[in-house]
Short mmCIF file of C-alpha atoms in Angstrom, two decimals:
data_model
loop_
_atom_site.label_atom_id
_atom_site.label_comp_id
_atom_site.label_asym_id
_atom_site.label_seq_id
_atom_site.Cartn_x
_atom_site.Cartn_y
_atom_site.Cartn_z
CA UNK Q 125 -0.05 0.03 -0.15
CA UNK Q 126 2.92 2.27 0.54
CA UNK Q 127 3.77 2.00 -2.76
CA UNK Q 128 0.44 3.10 -4.48
CA UNK Q 129 -0.03 6.29 -1.94
CA UNK Q 130 2.69 8.56 -3.99
CA UNK Q 131 0.99 7.32 -7.11
CA UNK Q 132 -2.29 8.34 -5.95
CA UNK Q 133 -1.00 11.74 -4.95
CA UNK Q 134 -0.02 12.37 -8.43
CA UNK Q 135 -2.94 11.23 -9.88
CA UNK Q 136 -4.94 13.66 -7.82
CA UNK Q 137 -2.81 16.47 -8.90
CA UNK Q 138 -4.10 15.79 -12.24
CA UNK Q 139 -7.63 15.14 -11.28
CA UNK Q 140 -8.54 17.04 -7.99
CA UNK Q 141 -12.36 16.28 -8.12
CA UNK Q 142 -12.32 12.71 -8.02
CA UNK Q 143 -13.66 11.68 -4.89
CA UNK Q 144 -13.20 8.00 -5.12
CA UNK Q 145 -9.61 8.45 -5.80
CA UNK Q 146 -9.34 10.53 -2.28
CA UNK Q 147 -11.26 7.59 -0.80
CA UNK Q 148 -9.13 4.79 -2.10
CA UNK Q 149 -5.91 7.02 -1.03
CA UNK Q 150 -7.54 7.46 2.28
CA UNK Q 151 -7.98 3.69 2.75
CA UNK Q 152 -4.42 2.68 1.75
CA UNK Q 153 -3.39 5.28 4.18
CA UNK Q 154 -5.25 3.61 6.66
CA UNK Q 155 -3.61 0.26 6.03
CA UNK Q 156 -0.09 1.66 6.51
CA UNK Q 157 -1.23 3.85 9.71
CA UNK Q 158 -1.10 6.97 8.32
CA UNK Q 159 -4.21 8.31 9.74
CA UNK Q 160 -3.70 11.70 9.68
CA UNK Q 161 -3.44 11.63 5.70
CA UNK Q 162 -6.28 9.19 5.73
CA UNK Q 163 -8.62 11.87 7.43
CA UNK Q 164 -7.36 14.55 5.07
CA UNK Q 165 -8.28 12.47 2.10
CA UNK Q 166 -11.78 11.48 3.50
CA UNK Q 167 -12.39 15.02 4.39
CA UNK Q 168 -11.67 16.14 0.73
CA UNK Q 169 -13.88 13.52 -0.58
CA UNK Q 170 -16.58 14.97 1.59
CA UNK Q 171 -16.03 18.42 0.47
CA UNK Q 172 -16.44 17.35 -3.12
CA UNK Q 173 -19.38 15.56 -2.80
CA UNK Q 174 -21.31 17.24 -0.02
CA UNK Q 175 -23.55 19.68 -2.43
CA UNK Q 176 -24.50 17.47 -5.36
CA UNK Q 177 -23.82 13.76 -3.81
CA UNK Q 178 -24.94 14.09 -0.13
CA UNK Q 179 -25.54 10.39 -0.16
CA UNK Q 180 -22.25 9.46 -1.23
CA UNK Q 181 -20.57 12.23 1.02
CA UNK Q 182 -22.25 10.73 4.24
CA UNK Q 183 -20.21 7.40 3.58
CA UNK Q 184 -17.00 9.20 3.58
CA UNK Q 185 -18.31 11.45 6.43
CA UNK Q 186 -18.78 8.56 8.62
CA UNK Q 187 -15.03 7.51 8.01
CA UNK Q 188 -14.30 11.00 9.36
CA UNK Q 189 -16.38 10.74 12.46
CA UNK Q 190 -14.57 7.35 13.17
CA UNK Q 191 -11.01 8.98 12.90
CA UNK Q 192 -12.15 11.76 14.91
CA UNK Q 193 -14.11 10.25 17.77
CA UNK Q 194 -15.48 12.86 20.50
CA UNK Q 195 -15.43 15.79 17.66
CA UNK Q 196 -19.12 16.67 17.59
CA UNK Q 197 -18.93 19.04 14.83
CA UNK Q 198 -18.15 16.08 12.54
CA UNK Q 199 -21.16 14.12 13.92
CA UNK Q 200 -23.32 17.33 13.22
CA UNK Q 201 -21.77 17.33 9.68
CA UNK Q 202 -22.65 13.44 9.23
CA UNK Q 203 -26.48 14.21 10.47
CA UNK Q 204 -26.71 17.23 8.09
CA UNK Q 205 -25.58 14.83 5.14
CA UNK Q 206 -28.05 12.13 6.05
CA UNK Q 207 -30.93 15.04 6.23
CA UNK Q 208 -29.38 16.36 2.58
CA UNK Q 209 -29.61 12.73 1.35
CA UNK Q 210 -33.19 12.47 2.57
CA UNK Q 211 -32.26 9.83 4.99
CA UNK Q 212 -34.54 10.92 7.59
CA UNK Q 213 -34.18 8.11 10.07
CA UNK Q 214 -30.68 8.02 10.23
CA UNK Q 215 -30.32 12.20 10.39
CA UNK Q 216 -32.97 12.10 13.29
CA UNK Q 217 -31.18 9.45 15.30
CA UNK Q 218 -27.66 11.20 14.77
CA UNK Q 219 -29.49 14.54 15.91
CA UNK Q 220 -31.06 12.89 18.95
CA UNK Q 221 -27.74 11.38 20.06
CA UNK Q 222 -26.35 14.76 19.93
CA UNK Q 223 -28.86 15.96 22.15
CA UNK Q 224 -28.17 13.15 24.58
CA UNK Q 225 -24.55 13.89 24.63
CA UNK Q 226 -25.34 17.72 25.20
CA UNK Q 227 -27.55 16.70 27.94
CA UNK Q 228 -24.58 14.81 29.61
CA UNK Q 229 -22.38 17.91 28.98
CA UNK Q 230 -25.12 20.13 30.96
CA UNK Q 231 -25.72 22.17 27.68
CA UNK Q 232 -29.52 22.53 27.77
CA UNK Q 233 -29.79 24.99 24.76
CA UNK Q 234 -27.75 22.44 22.49
CA UNK Q 235 -29.83 19.59 23.60
CA UNK Q 236 -33.08 21.30 22.82
CA UNK Q 237 -31.78 22.18 19.45
CA UNK Q 238 -30.40 19.00 18.47
CA UNK Q 239 -33.91 17.26 19.47
CA UNK Q 240 -35.58 19.98 17.42
CA UNK Q 241 -33.51 19.13 14.46
CA UNK Q 242 -34.39 15.46 14.85
CA UNK Q 243 -38.16 16.46 14.98
CA UNK Q 244 -37.45 18.25 11.93
CA UNK Q 245 -35.65 15.35 10.25
CA UNK Q 246 -38.27 12.86 11.21
CA UNK Q 247 -41.54 13.63 13.05
CA UNK Q 248 -41.81 11.28 15.44
CA UNK Q 249 -43.69 11.42 18.63
CA UNK Q 250 -40.80 9.94 20.85
CA UNK Q 251 -38.58 12.77 19.42
CA UNK Q 252 -41.18 15.40 20.26
CA UNK Q 253 -41.55 13.67 23.68
CA UNK Q 254 -37.60 14.19 24.20
CA UNK Q 255 -37.76 17.81 22.82
CA UNK Q 256 -40.76 18.32 25.53
CA UNK Q 257 -38.78 16.88 28.37
CA UNK Q 258 -35.63 18.93 27.38
CA UNK Q 259 -37.77 22.12 27.09
CA UNK Q 260 -38.99 21.38 30.44
CA UNK Q 261 -35.55 21.01 32.07
CA UNK Q 262 -34.71 24.21 30.23
CA UNK Q 263 -37.65 25.78 32.17
CA UNK Q 264 -39.74 26.47 28.89
CA UNK Q 265 -42.91 25.18 30.16
CA UNK Q 266 -45.49 26.44 27.74
CA UNK Q 267 -43.55 25.33 24.60
CA UNK Q 268 -43.10 21.91 26.22
CA UNK Q 269 -46.67 21.53 27.05
CA UNK Q 270 -47.46 22.74 23.19
CA UNK Q 271 -45.81 19.86 22.07
CA UNK Q 272 -47.00 17.27 24.54
CA UNK Q 273 -50.82 17.90 24.15
CA UNK Q 274 -51.02 16.74 20.64
CA UNK Q 275 -48.76 13.55 21.29
CA UNK Q 276 -50.63 12.41 24.57
CA UNK Q 277 -53.69 12.48 22.59
CA UNK Q 278 -52.04 9.84 20.33
CA UNK Q 279 -50.30 8.04 23.14
CA UNK Q 280 -52.28 8.39 26.29
CA UNK Q 281 -50.38 5.11 27.80
CA UNK Q 282 -46.91 5.91 27.42
CA UNK Q 283 -45.28 6.00 30.60
CA UNK Q 284 -42.39 8.24 29.93
CA UNK Q 285 -44.81 10.61 28.00
CA UNK Q 286 -46.90 10.73 31.17
CA UNK Q 287 -44.13 11.46 33.35
CA UNK Q 288 -43.07 14.38 31.37
CA UNK Q 289 -46.62 15.66 31.22
CA UNK Q 290 -47.08 15.51 34.96
CA UNK Q 291 -43.74 17.48 35.38
CA UNK Q 292 -44.89 20.25 33.03
CA UNK Q 293 -48.36 20.35 34.78
CA UNK Q 294 -46.71 20.46 38.28
CA UNK Q 295 -44.31 23.19 36.85
CA UNK Q 296 -47.33 25.16 35.98
CA UNK Q 297 -49.01 24.75 39.40
CA UNK Q 298 -45.80 25.73 40.80
CA UNK Q 299 -45.71 29.11 38.76
CA UNK Q 300 -49.10 29.98 39.73
#
């Protein structure tokens, strides 16, 4: 693989928009423990494809995320690529995952923002429930209840939903 990498570099000078060649070079770099160069090649492949081919770009971005664990900005970009490729389930799950991470970090505004992005990607009652729960912890009782009432009508027996609803109603009582 080491022998092929300089050949890829030369070819990429001639064809700088060839995302597949960047991907192939990145794979070779990984095989010989050149992770920094592999990362740069995957990032270049994402840069080339993200606008017109988000369904391809998300595959490269997954590899970037793997090479940069803990870099939340890269996870956000992956979720946005899923969204652009109309992969709503994957986008919603990535945004929801980001919300849970930000909750653990104590950043309620980011938690709410990413749960809302999950709802935008896939309007699912469970994501709306989580958004409402985050809004309650943030102190936005009215906005939380606005989200809860319609989903309560559809899911009146969900224990988590009932818990969030009870906390929201309790918060109104305490504010009066």
